[in-house]
Amino acid sequence: MPNTSELVTLLDAADTLPGATALRGRSYELLRLEAGAPAVDVGCGTGRAVAELRERGARPIGVDLSADMIGIARDRWPGADFRMGDAYDLPLGDGEVAAYRADKVFHELGDAERALREAVRVLSPGGRVALAGQDWDAIVIDSGHPLVTRAIVHARADQIPDPRAARRYRDLLLTGGFTDVHVEVHTAVLTDAALLPMATNQARAALAAGAITQDEHDAWLADQHDRARRGRLLLAVPMFLAAATRP
């Protein structure tokens, strides 16, 4: 798996794509934040969303479990509020924030219900939640080796704590007692060669899991590199966005 530096480079490339920027903007709209409203961005990473929420007049708090990510965020966005914390145990008081946002986080959690109970705790009554994330079991990768591609996608999904969390957002929110639940699905179409590691990392994970052979891995990787060189790379990633209101 990529180290922190490689991960940040990949995240930066993905986060600056027009589709990703638009999806973040849509998540902010669904939070319905008033000027000066306190908000938490859970799993804030390098802090881009925190900076954008500040630009919109909110008072965001970025929380992440990784000390490396918090350090990068603090360097990039001086003066912003970044805190180390766990999605199950946020460094916030009861009812402290008017909005809760988690982007590409819930698939990494083993207990989404517990995380939502923590969201309820930190949200004030009438507060809003927005969840965004990809469905790891439904990623589409164009390839000359479709059967190997299927094995790769499913094997990688099986290594994620909750690979289908995003498709469950609506059910999770309703079960958690949230109201006014709204769900959208946006497809991220990725063709930039800089995002090739998104495909190759999946293949390496599948090889490590024994889902494909070394020969299958090598042939599949060669095909993806060739596609990237010829401008033929294509990944389609379904991105679920859900929003709701805390009673």
Coordinates of N, CA and C in Angstrom, one line a residue:
M1 N 0.8 -1.2 0.0 CA 0.0 0.0 0.0 C 0.9 1.2 0.0
P2 N 0.4 2.4 -0.5 CA 1.2 3.6 -0.6 C 1.6 4.1 0.8
N3 N 2.8 4.7 0.9 CA 3.2 5.4 2.1 C 2.5 6.8 2.2
T4 N 2.7 7.5 3.3 CA 2.0 8.8 3.4 C 2.3 9.7 2.3
S5 N 3.5 9.9 1.9 CA 3.9 10.8 0.8 C 3.2 10.4 -0.5
E6 N 3.2 9.1 -0.8 CA 2.5 8.7 -2.1 C 1.0 8.9 -2.0
L7 N 0.5 8.6 -0.8 CA -1.0 8.8 -0.6 C -1.4 10.2 -0.7
V8 N -0.6 11.2 -0.2 CA -0.9 12.6 -0.3 C -0.8 13.0 -1.7
T9 N 0.2 12.6 -2.5 CA 0.3 12.9 -3.9 C -0.9 12.5 -4.7
L10 N -1.4 11.2 -4.4 CA -2.5 10.7 -5.1 C -3.8 11.4 -4.7
L11 N -3.9 11.7 -3.4 CA -5.1 12.4 -2.9 C -5.2 13.8 -3.5
D12 N -4.0 14.5 -3.6 CA -4.0 15.8 -4.2 C -4.5 15.8 -5.6
A13 N -4.0 14.8 -6.4 CA -4.3 14.7 -7.8 C -5.8 14.4 -7.9
A14 N -6.4 13.6 -7.1 CA -7.8 13.2 -7.2 C -8.7 14.4 -6.7
D15 N -8.3 15.1 -5.6 CA -9.1 16.1 -5.0 C -9.2 17.4 -5.9
T16 N -8.2 17.6 -6.8 CA -8.3 18.8 -7.6 C -9.0 18.6 -8.9
L17 N -9.5 17.3 -9.2 CA -10.2 17.1 -10.4 C -11.6 17.9 -10.3
P18 N -12.1 18.4 -11.4 CA -13.3 19.2 -11.4 C -14.5 18.4 -10.7
G19 N -14.6 17.1 -11.0 CA -15.7 16.3 -10.4 C -15.6 16.3 -8.9
A20 N -14.4 16.1 -8.4 CA -14.2 16.0 -6.9 C -14.5 17.3 -6.3
T21 N -14.0 18.4 -6.9 CA -14.3 19.7 -6.4 C -15.8 20.0 -6.3
A22 N -16.5 19.6 -7.4 CA -18.0 19.8 -7.4 C -18.7 19.0 -6.4
L23 N -18.2 17.7 -6.2 CA -18.8 16.9 -5.2 C -18.7 17.4 -3.8
R24 N -17.5 17.9 -3.5 CA -17.3 18.6 -2.2 C -18.2 19.8 -2.0
G25 N -18.3 20.6 -3.0 CA -19.1 21.7 -3.0 C -20.6 21.3 -2.7
R26 N -21.0 20.3 -3.4 CA -22.4 19.8 -3.2 C -22.6 19.3 -1.7
S27 N -21.6 18.7 -1.1 CA -21.7 18.3 0.2 C -21.8 19.5 1.2
Y28 N -21.1 20.6 0.9 CA -21.3 21.8 1.7 C -22.7 22.3 1.6
E29 N -23.2 22.3 0.4 CA -24.6 22.9 0.2 C -25.6 22.1 1.0
L30 N -25.4 20.8 1.0 CA -26.4 19.9 1.8 C -26.3 20.1 3.3
L31 N -25.1 20.6 3.7 CA -25.0 20.9 5.2 C -25.8 22.1 5.6
R32 N -26.2 23.0 4.6 CA -27.0 24.2 4.9 C -26.4 25.0 6.0
L33 N -25.1 25.3 6.0 CA -24.5 26.0 7.0 C -24.8 27.5 7.0
E34 N -25.0 28.1 8.1 CA -25.2 29.5 8.3 C -23.8 30.1 8.6
A35 N -23.6 31.4 8.4 CA -22.4 32.0 8.7 C -22.0 31.8 10.1
G36 N -20.7 31.4 10.3 CA -20.2 31.3 11.7 C -20.6 30.0 12.3
A37 N -21.3 29.1 11.6 CA -21.8 27.8 12.2 C -20.6 26.9 12.4
P38 N -20.5 26.2 13.6 CA -19.4 25.3 13.8 C -19.7 24.0 13.1
A39 N -18.7 23.4 12.5 CA -18.8 22.1 11.8 C -17.6 21.3 12.0
V40 N -17.8 20.0 11.9 CA -16.6 19.1 12.0 C -16.5 18.3 10.7
D41 N -15.2 18.2 10.2 CA -14.9 17.4 9.0 C -14.1 16.2 9.6
V42 N -14.8 15.0 9.6 CA -14.2 13.8 10.2 C -13.3 13.1 9.1
G43 N -12.1 12.7 9.5 CA -11.2 12.2 8.5 C -10.8 13.2 7.5
C44 N -10.3 14.4 8.0 CA -10.1 15.6 7.2 C -8.8 15.4 6.4
G45 N -8.0 14.5 6.6 CA -6.8 14.3 5.8 C -5.9 15.6 5.8
T46 N -5.6 16.1 4.6 CA -4.7 17.2 4.6 C -5.4 18.6 4.7
G47 N -6.7 18.5 5.0 CA -7.4 19.7 5.4 C -8.1 20.5 4.3
R48 N -8.2 20.0 3.1 CA -8.7 20.9 2.0 C -10.2 21.3 2.3
A49 N -11.0 20.3 2.7 CA -12.4 20.7 3.0 C -12.5 21.7 4.1
V50 N -11.7 21.6 5.1 CA -11.7 22.5 6.2 C -11.4 23.9 5.7
A51 N -10.4 24.1 4.8 CA -10.1 25.4 4.2 C -11.3 25.9 3.4
E52 N -11.9 25.0 2.6 CA -13.0 25.4 1.8 C -14.3 25.8 2.6
L53 N -14.5 25.1 3.7 CA -15.6 25.5 4.6 C -15.3 26.8 5.3
R54 N -14.1 27.1 5.6 CA -13.7 28.4 6.2 C -14.0 29.5 5.2
E55 N -13.7 29.3 3.9 CA -14.0 30.3 2.9 C -15.5 30.5 2.7
R56 N -16.3 29.6 3.1 CA -17.7 29.7 3.0 C -18.3 30.3 4.3
G57 N -17.5 30.7 5.2 CA -17.9 31.4 6.4 C -18.2 30.6 7.6
A58 N -18.0 29.2 7.5 CA -18.2 28.3 8.7 C -17.0 28.4 9.6
R59 N -17.2 27.7 10.8 CA -16.1 27.6 11.7 C -15.8 26.1 11.8
P60 N -15.0 25.5 10.8 CA -14.8 24.1 10.8 C -13.7 23.6 11.7
I61 N -13.8 22.4 12.1 CA -12.8 21.7 12.9 C -12.5 20.4 12.1
G62 N -11.2 20.2 11.8 CA -10.8 19.0 11.1 C -10.3 18.0 12.1
V63 N -10.8 16.8 12.0 CA -10.4 15.7 12.9 C -9.8 14.5 12.0
D64 N -8.7 14.0 12.4 CA -8.1 12.9 11.7 C -7.3 12.0 12.7
L65 N -7.3 10.7 12.4 CA -6.6 9.8 13.3 C -5.1 9.8 13.0
S66 N -4.7 10.3 11.9 CA -3.3 10.2 11.5 C -2.6 11.5 11.9
A67 N -1.5 11.3 12.7 CA -0.7 12.5 13.1 C 0.0 13.1 11.9
D68 N 0.4 12.3 10.9 CA 1.0 12.8 9.7 C 0.1 13.7 9.0
M69 N -1.2 13.3 8.8 CA -2.1 14.1 8.0 C -2.4 15.4 8.8
I70 N -2.6 15.3 10.1 CA -2.9 16.5 10.9 C -1.7 17.5 10.7
G71 N -0.5 17.0 10.8 CA 0.7 17.8 10.6 C 0.7 18.5 9.3
I72 N 0.4 17.8 8.2 CA 0.4 18.4 6.9 C -0.7 19.4 6.8
A73 N -1.9 19.1 7.3 CA -3.0 20.0 7.3 C -2.6 21.4 8.0
R74 N -2.0 21.2 9.1 CA -1.6 22.4 9.9 C -0.6 23.3 9.1
D75 N 0.3 22.6 8.4 CA 1.3 23.3 7.6 C 0.6 24.0 6.4
R76 N -0.3 23.4 5.8 CA -1.0 23.9 4.6 C -2.0 25.0 4.9
W77 N -2.7 24.9 6.1 CA -3.7 25.9 6.4 C -3.5 26.5 7.8
P78 N -2.5 27.3 7.9 CA -2.2 27.9 9.2 C -3.4 28.6 9.8
G79 N -3.7 28.5 11.1 CA -4.8 29.2 11.7 C -6.0 28.4 11.8
A80 N -6.1 27.3 11.0 CA -7.3 26.4 11.0 C -7.3 25.5 12.2
D81 N -8.4 25.0 12.6 CA -8.5 24.1 13.8 C -8.4 22.7 13.4
F82 N -7.3 22.0 13.6 CA -7.1 20.6 13.3 C -6.8 19.9 14.6
R83 N -7.5 18.7 14.8 CA -7.3 17.9 16.0 C -7.2 16.5 15.7
M84 N -6.3 15.8 16.5 CA -6.2 14.3 16.4 C -7.5 13.8 17.0
G85 N -8.1 12.8 16.4 CA -9.3 12.2 17.0 C -9.8 11.0 16.2
D86 N -10.6 10.2 16.9 CA -11.2 9.0 16.3 C -12.6 9.2 16.0
A87 N -13.1 8.6 14.9 CA -14.5 8.8 14.5 C -15.5 8.3 15.5
Y88 N -15.0 7.3 16.4 CA -15.8 6.8 17.4 C -15.8 7.6 18.7
D89 N -14.8 8.5 18.8 CA -14.6 9.3 20.0 C -14.0 10.7 19.6
L90 N -14.9 11.5 19.1 CA -14.4 12.8 18.6 C -14.1 13.8 19.7
P91 N -13.1 14.6 19.5 CA -12.6 15.5 20.5 C -13.5 16.8 20.6
L92 N -14.8 16.5 20.8 CA -15.9 17.5 20.8 C -16.8 17.3 21.9
G93 N -17.5 18.3 22.4 CA -18.5 18.2 23.4 C -19.8 17.8 22.8
D94 N -20.7 17.5 23.7 CA -22.1 17.1 23.3 C -22.8 18.3 22.6
G95 N -23.3 18.1 21.4 CA -24.1 19.2 20.7 C -23.2 20.4 20.3
E96 N -21.9 20.1 20.1 CA -21.0 21.3 19.9 C -21.1 21.8 18.5
V97 N -21.4 21.0 17.5 CA -21.4 21.4 16.1 C -22.7 21.4 15.5
A98 N -22.9 22.2 14.5 CA -24.2 22.3 13.7 C -24.1 21.4 12.4
A99 N -22.9 20.9 12.1 CA -22.8 20.1 10.9 C -21.6 19.1 11.1
Y100 N -21.9 17.9 10.5 CA -20.9 16.8 10.6 C -20.7 16.3 9.2
R101 N -19.5 16.2 8.8 CA -19.1 15.8 7.4 C -18.1 14.7 7.5
A102 N -18.3 13.6 6.7 CA -17.3 12.6 6.6 C -17.2 12.1 5.2
D103 N -16.0 12.3 4.6 CA -15.8 12.1 3.1 C -14.8 10.9 3.0
K104 N -15.2 9.8 2.4 CA -14.3 8.7 2.2 C -13.8 8.2 3.5
V105 N -14.6 8.0 4.5 CA -14.3 7.6 5.9 C -15.0 6.3 6.3
F106 N -16.3 6.2 6.0 CA -17.0 5.1 6.6 C -16.6 3.7 6.1
H107 N -16.1 3.7 4.9 CA -15.6 2.4 4.4 C -14.4 1.9 5.2
E108 N -13.7 2.8 5.9 CA -12.5 2.4 6.7 C -12.9 2.0 8.1
L109 N -14.2 2.2 8.5 CA -14.6 1.9 9.8 C -15.2 0.5 9.9
G110 N -15.0 -0.2 11.0 CA -15.6 -1.5 11.2 C -17.0 -1.5 11.7
D111 N -17.4 -0.3 12.2 CA -18.7 -0.1 12.9 C -19.3 1.2 12.6
A112 N -20.0 1.3 11.4 CA -20.6 2.5 10.9 C -21.7 3.0 11.9
E113 N -22.4 2.1 12.5 CA -23.5 2.5 13.4 C -22.9 3.2 14.6
R114 N -21.8 2.8 15.1 CA -21.2 3.4 16.3 C -20.7 4.8 15.9
A115 N -20.1 5.0 14.7 CA -19.7 6.3 14.3 C -20.9 7.2 14.1
L116 N -22.0 6.8 13.6 CA -23.2 7.6 13.5 C -23.7 8.0 14.9
R117 N -23.6 7.1 15.9 CA -24.1 7.5 17.2 C -23.2 8.6 17.8
E118 N -21.9 8.6 17.4 CA -21.0 9.6 17.8 C -21.4 10.9 17.1
A119 N -21.8 10.8 15.9 CA -22.2 12.0 15.1 C -23.4 12.6 15.8
V120 N -24.4 11.8 16.2 CA -25.6 12.3 16.9 C -25.1 13.0 18.2
R121 N -24.2 12.5 18.9 CA -23.7 13.1 20.2 C -23.2 14.5 20.0
V122 N -22.4 14.7 18.9 CA -21.7 16.0 18.8 C -22.6 17.0 18.0
L123 N -23.6 16.5 17.4 CA -24.5 17.5 16.6 C -25.5 18.1 17.5
S124 N -25.8 19.3 17.3 CA -26.9 20.0 18.0 C -28.2 19.6 17.4
P125 N -29.3 19.6 18.1 CA -30.6 19.3 17.5 C -30.9 20.1 16.2
G126 N -31.3 19.4 15.2 CA -31.5 20.1 13.9 C -30.2 20.2 13.1
G127 N -29.1 19.7 13.6 CA -27.8 19.8 12.9 C -27.9 18.8 11.7
R128 N -27.0 19.1 10.8 CA -26.9 18.3 9.5 C -25.7 17.4 9.4
V129 N -25.9 16.3 8.7 CA -24.8 15.4 8.5 C -24.7 15.2 7.0
A130 N -23.5 15.1 6.4 CA -23.2 14.8 5.0 C -22.2 13.7 5.0
L131 N -22.5 12.6 4.3 CA -21.5 11.5 4.1 C -21.2 11.3 2.7
A132 N -20.0 11.2 2.3 CA -19.6 11.0 0.9 C -18.6 9.8 0.9
G133 N -18.7 9.0 -0.2 CA -17.7 7.9 -0.3 C -18.0 7.1 -1.5
Q134 N -16.9 6.3 -1.9 CA -17.0 5.4 -3.0 C -17.5 4.0 -2.6
D135 N -18.1 3.3 -3.6 CA -18.5 1.9 -3.4 C -17.4 1.1 -4.0
W136 N -16.6 0.5 -3.1 CA -15.4 -0.2 -3.5 C -15.7 -1.5 -4.3
D137 N -16.9 -2.0 -4.2 CA -17.3 -3.3 -4.8 C -17.9 -3.0 -6.2
A138 N -18.0 -1.7 -6.6 CA -18.7 -1.4 -7.9 C -17.8 -0.5 -8.8
I139 N -16.5 -0.5 -8.5 CA -15.5 0.3 -9.3 C -15.4 -0.4 -10.7
V140 N -15.4 0.4 -11.7 CA -15.2 -0.1 -13.1 C -13.9 0.4 -13.6
I141 N -13.1 -0.6 -14.1 CA -11.8 -0.3 -14.7 C -11.8 -0.9 -16.1
D142 N -11.6 0.0 -17.1 CA -11.5 -0.5 -18.5 C -10.2 -1.3 -18.7
S143 N -10.2 -2.5 -19.2 CA -9.1 -3.4 -19.3 C -9.3 -4.4 -20.4
G144 N -8.1 -4.8 -21.0 CA -8.2 -5.9 -21.9 C -8.3 -7.3 -21.3
H145 N -8.4 -7.3 -20.0 CA -8.5 -8.5 -19.2 C -9.6 -8.4 -18.2
P146 N -10.9 -8.5 -18.7 CA -12.1 -8.2 -17.9 C -12.2 -9.2 -16.7
L147 N -11.9 -10.5 -16.9 CA -12.1 -11.4 -15.8 C -11.1 -11.2 -14.7
V148 N -9.9 -10.8 -15.1 CA -8.9 -10.5 -14.1 C -9.3 -9.2 -13.4
T149 N -9.8 -8.3 -14.1 CA -10.2 -7.0 -13.5 C -11.3 -7.2 -12.5
R150 N -12.3 -8.1 -12.8 CA -13.3 -8.4 -11.8 C -12.7 -9.0 -10.6
A151 N -11.8 -9.9 -10.7 CA -11.1 -10.5 -9.6 C -10.4 -9.5 -8.7
I152 N -9.7 -8.6 -9.4 CA -9.0 -7.5 -8.7 C -9.9 -6.6 -7.9
V153 N -10.9 -6.1 -8.6 CA -11.9 -5.2 -7.9 C -12.5 -5.9 -6.6
H154 N -12.9 -7.1 -6.8 CA -13.6 -7.8 -5.6 C -12.6 -8.1 -4.6
A155 N -11.4 -8.5 -5.0 CA -10.4 -8.9 -4.0 C -9.9 -7.6 -3.2
R156 N -9.8 -6.5 -3.9 CA -9.5 -5.3 -3.1 C -10.6 -4.9 -2.2
A157 N -11.8 -5.0 -2.7 CA -13.0 -4.6 -1.8 C -13.0 -5.5 -0.6
D158 N -12.6 -6.8 -0.7 CA -12.7 -7.7 0.4 C -11.6 -7.3 1.5
Q159 N -10.7 -6.4 1.1 CA -9.7 -6.0 2.1 C -10.0 -4.7 2.8
I160 N -11.1 -4.1 2.4 CA -11.6 -2.9 3.0 C -12.5 -3.3 4.2
P161 N -12.4 -2.6 5.3 CA -13.3 -2.9 6.5 C -14.8 -3.0 6.2
D162 N -15.3 -2.0 5.4 CA -16.7 -1.9 5.1 C -16.8 -1.4 3.6
P163 N -16.5 -2.2 2.6 CA -16.4 -1.7 1.2 C -17.7 -1.2 0.6
R164 N -18.8 -1.7 1.2 CA -20.1 -1.2 0.6 C -20.8 -0.3 1.6
A165 N -20.1 0.4 2.4 CA -20.7 1.3 3.4 C -21.4 2.4 2.7
A166 N -20.9 2.9 1.5 CA -21.5 4.1 0.9 C -22.9 3.8 0.4
R167 N -23.2 2.5 -0.2 CA -24.5 2.2 -0.6 C -25.5 2.0 0.5
R168 N -24.9 1.9 1.7 CA -25.8 1.7 2.9 C -26.1 3.1 3.6
Y169 N -25.6 4.2 3.1 CA -25.7 5.4 3.8 C -27.2 5.7 4.2
R170 N -28.1 5.5 3.2 CA -29.5 5.8 3.5 C -30.0 5.0 4.6
D171 N -29.8 3.7 4.6 CA -30.3 2.8 5.6 C -29.7 3.1 7.0
L172 N -28.4 3.4 7.0 CA -27.7 3.8 8.2 C -28.3 5.0 8.8
L173 N -28.5 6.0 8.0 CA -29.1 7.3 8.6 C -30.5 7.1 9.1
L174 N -31.3 6.4 8.4 CA -32.6 6.1 8.8 C -32.7 5.3 10.1
T175 N -31.8 4.3 10.2 CA -31.7 3.4 11.4 C -31.2 4.2 12.5
G176 N -30.3 5.2 12.3 CA -29.8 6.0 13.3 C -30.7 7.1 13.8
G177 N -31.9 7.2 13.2 CA -32.9 8.2 13.7 C -32.9 9.5 13.0
F178 N -32.0 9.6 11.9 CA -32.0 10.9 11.2 C -33.2 11.1 10.3
T179 N -33.6 12.3 10.1 CA -34.7 12.6 9.2 C -34.3 13.4 8.0
D180 N -35.2 13.6 7.1 CA -34.9 14.4 5.9 C -33.7 13.8 5.1
V181 N -33.7 12.4 5.0 CA -32.6 11.8 4.4 C -32.6 11.9 2.9
H182 N -31.5 12.3 2.3 CA -31.4 12.6 0.9 C -30.1 11.9 0.4
V183 N -30.2 11.2 -0.8 CA -29.1 10.4 -1.3 C -28.9 10.8 -2.8
E184 N -27.7 11.0 -3.2 CA -27.3 11.2 -4.6 C -26.2 10.2 -4.9
V185 N -26.1 9.9 -6.2 CA -24.9 9.1 -6.7 C -24.3 9.8 -7.8
H186 N -23.0 10.1 -7.7 CA -22.3 10.8 -8.8 C -21.2 9.8 -9.2
T187 N -20.9 9.8 -10.5 CA -19.9 8.9 -11.0 C -18.6 9.7 -11.3
A188 N -17.5 9.3 -10.7 CA -16.2 9.9 -11.0 C -15.6 9.2 -12.1
V189 N -15.3 9.9 -13.2 CA -14.7 9.2 -14.4 C -13.3 9.7 -14.4
L190 N -12.3 8.8 -14.2 CA -10.9 9.2 -14.1 C -10.1 8.7 -15.3
T191 N -9.5 9.6 -15.9 CA -8.7 9.3 -17.2 C -7.3 9.8 -17.1
D192 N -7.0 10.6 -16.1 CA -5.6 11.2 -16.0 C -4.6 10.2 -15.6
A193 N -3.5 10.1 -16.4 CA -2.4 9.1 -16.1 C -1.9 9.3 -14.7
A194 N -2.0 10.5 -14.1 CA -1.5 10.7 -12.7 C -2.3 9.8 -11.7
L195 N -3.4 9.3 -12.1 CA -4.3 8.5 -11.2 C -4.1 7.0 -11.5
L196 N -3.1 6.7 -12.3 CA -2.8 5.3 -12.6 C -2.6 4.5 -11.3
P197 N -1.9 5.0 -10.2 CA -1.8 4.2 -9.0 C -3.1 3.7 -8.4
M198 N -4.2 4.4 -8.7 CA -5.5 3.9 -8.1 C -5.8 2.5 -8.7
A199 N -5.4 2.3 -9.9 CA -5.6 1.0 -10.6 C -4.5 0.0 -10.2
T200 N -3.3 0.4 -10.2 CA -2.2 -0.5 -10.0 C -2.1 -0.9 -8.5
N201 N -2.5 -0.1 -7.6 CA -2.5 -0.5 -6.2 C -3.6 -1.6 -5.9
Q202 N -4.7 -1.5 -6.7 CA -5.7 -2.5 -6.5 C -5.1 -3.9 -7.0
A203 N -4.4 -3.9 -8.1 CA -3.8 -5.1 -8.6 C -2.8 -5.7 -7.6
R204 N -2.0 -4.9 -7.0 CA -1.0 -5.4 -6.1 C -1.7 -6.0 -4.9
A205 N -2.7 -5.4 -4.4 CA -3.5 -5.9 -3.3 C -4.1 -7.2 -3.6
A206 N -4.6 -7.4 -4.8 CA -5.2 -8.6 -5.2 C -4.2 -9.7 -5.3
L207 N -3.0 -9.4 -5.8 CA -1.9 -10.4 -5.9 C -1.5 -10.8 -4.5
A208 N -1.4 -9.9 -3.6 CA -1.0 -10.2 -2.2 C -2.0 -11.1 -1.5
A209 N -3.3 -10.9 -1.9 CA -4.4 -11.7 -1.4 C -4.5 -13.1 -2.0
G210 N -3.7 -13.3 -3.1 CA -3.8 -14.6 -3.8 C -5.0 -14.7 -4.7
A211 N -5.6 -13.6 -5.1 CA -6.8 -13.6 -5.9 C -6.4 -13.7 -7.4
I212 N -5.2 -13.3 -7.7 CA -4.7 -13.4 -9.1 C -3.3 -14.0 -9.1
T213 N -2.8 -14.5 -10.2 CA -1.5 -15.0 -10.3 C -0.5 -13.9 -10.6
Q214 N 0.8 -14.2 -10.5 CA 1.8 -13.2 -10.8 C 1.7 -12.9 -12.3
D215 N 1.5 -13.9 -13.2 CA 1.4 -13.6 -14.6 C 0.2 -12.7 -14.9
E216 N -0.9 -13.0 -14.3 CA -2.1 -12.2 -14.5 C -1.9 -10.8 -14.0
H217 N -1.2 -10.6 -12.9 CA -0.9 -9.3 -12.3 C 0.0 -8.5 -13.3
D218 N 1.0 -9.2 -13.8 CA 2.0 -8.5 -14.7 C 1.3 -8.1 -16.0
A219 N 0.5 -9.0 -16.6 CA -0.2 -8.7 -17.9 C -1.2 -7.6 -17.7
W220 N -1.9 -7.6 -16.6 CA -2.9 -6.6 -16.3 C -2.3 -5.2 -16.1
L221 N -1.2 -5.2 -15.3 CA -0.4 -4.0 -15.1 C 0.1 -3.4 -16.3
A222 N 0.7 -4.3 -17.2 CA 1.3 -3.8 -18.4 C 0.2 -3.1 -19.3
D223 N -1.0 -3.7 -19.3 CA -2.1 -3.2 -20.1 C -2.5 -1.8 -19.5
Q224 N -2.6 -1.6 -18.2 CA -2.9 -0.3 -17.6 C -1.9 0.7 -17.9
H225 N -0.6 0.3 -17.8 CA 0.5 1.3 -18.1 C 0.4 1.7 -19.6
D226 N 0.1 0.8 -20.4 CA 0.0 1.1 -21.9 C -1.2 2.0 -22.1
R227 N -2.3 1.8 -21.5 CA -3.4 2.7 -21.6 C -3.1 4.1 -21.1
A228 N -2.4 4.2 -20.0 CA -2.0 5.5 -19.5 C -1.1 6.2 -20.5
R229 N -0.2 5.5 -21.1 CA 0.7 6.2 -22.0 C 0.0 6.7 -23.3
R230 N -1.1 5.9 -23.7 CA -1.8 6.3 -24.9 C -3.0 7.1 -24.6
G231 N -3.2 7.5 -23.4 CA -4.4 8.4 -23.0 C -5.7 7.6 -23.1
R232 N -5.6 6.3 -22.7 CA -6.8 5.4 -22.8 C -7.2 4.9 -21.4
L233 N -6.6 5.4 -20.4 CA -6.9 5.0 -19.0 C -8.3 5.4 -18.7
L234 N -9.1 4.5 -18.0 CA -10.4 4.9 -17.6 C -10.8 4.1 -16.3
L235 N -11.1 4.8 -15.3 CA -11.8 4.2 -14.1 C -13.0 5.0 -13.8
A236 N -14.1 4.3 -13.5 CA -15.4 4.9 -13.2 C -15.7 4.5 -11.7
V237 N -15.9 5.5 -10.9 CA -16.0 5.2 -9.5 C -17.4 5.8 -9.0
P238 N -18.3 4.9 -8.6 CA -19.6 5.5 -8.1 C -19.4 6.1 -6.7
M239 N -19.8 7.4 -6.6 CA -19.6 8.1 -5.3 C -21.0 8.5 -4.8
F240 N -21.3 7.9 -3.6 CA -22.5 8.2 -2.9 C -22.4 9.4 -2.0
L241 N -23.4 10.2 -2.0 CA -23.5 11.4 -1.2 C -24.8 11.4 -0.5
A242 N -24.8 11.4 0.8 CA -26.1 11.3 1.6 C -26.1 12.4 2.6
A243 N -27.2 13.0 2.9 CA -27.3 14.1 3.9 C -28.6 13.9 4.6
A244 N -28.6 14.3 5.9 CA -29.8 14.2 6.7 C -29.8 15.1 7.9
T245 N -30.9 15.2 8.7 CA -31.0 16.1 9.8 C -31.1 15.3 11.1
R246 N -30.4 15.8 12.1 CA -30.5 15.2 13.4 C -31.7 15.7 14.1
P247 N -32.6 14.8 14.6 CA -33.8 15.3 15.3 C -33.5 16.2 16.5

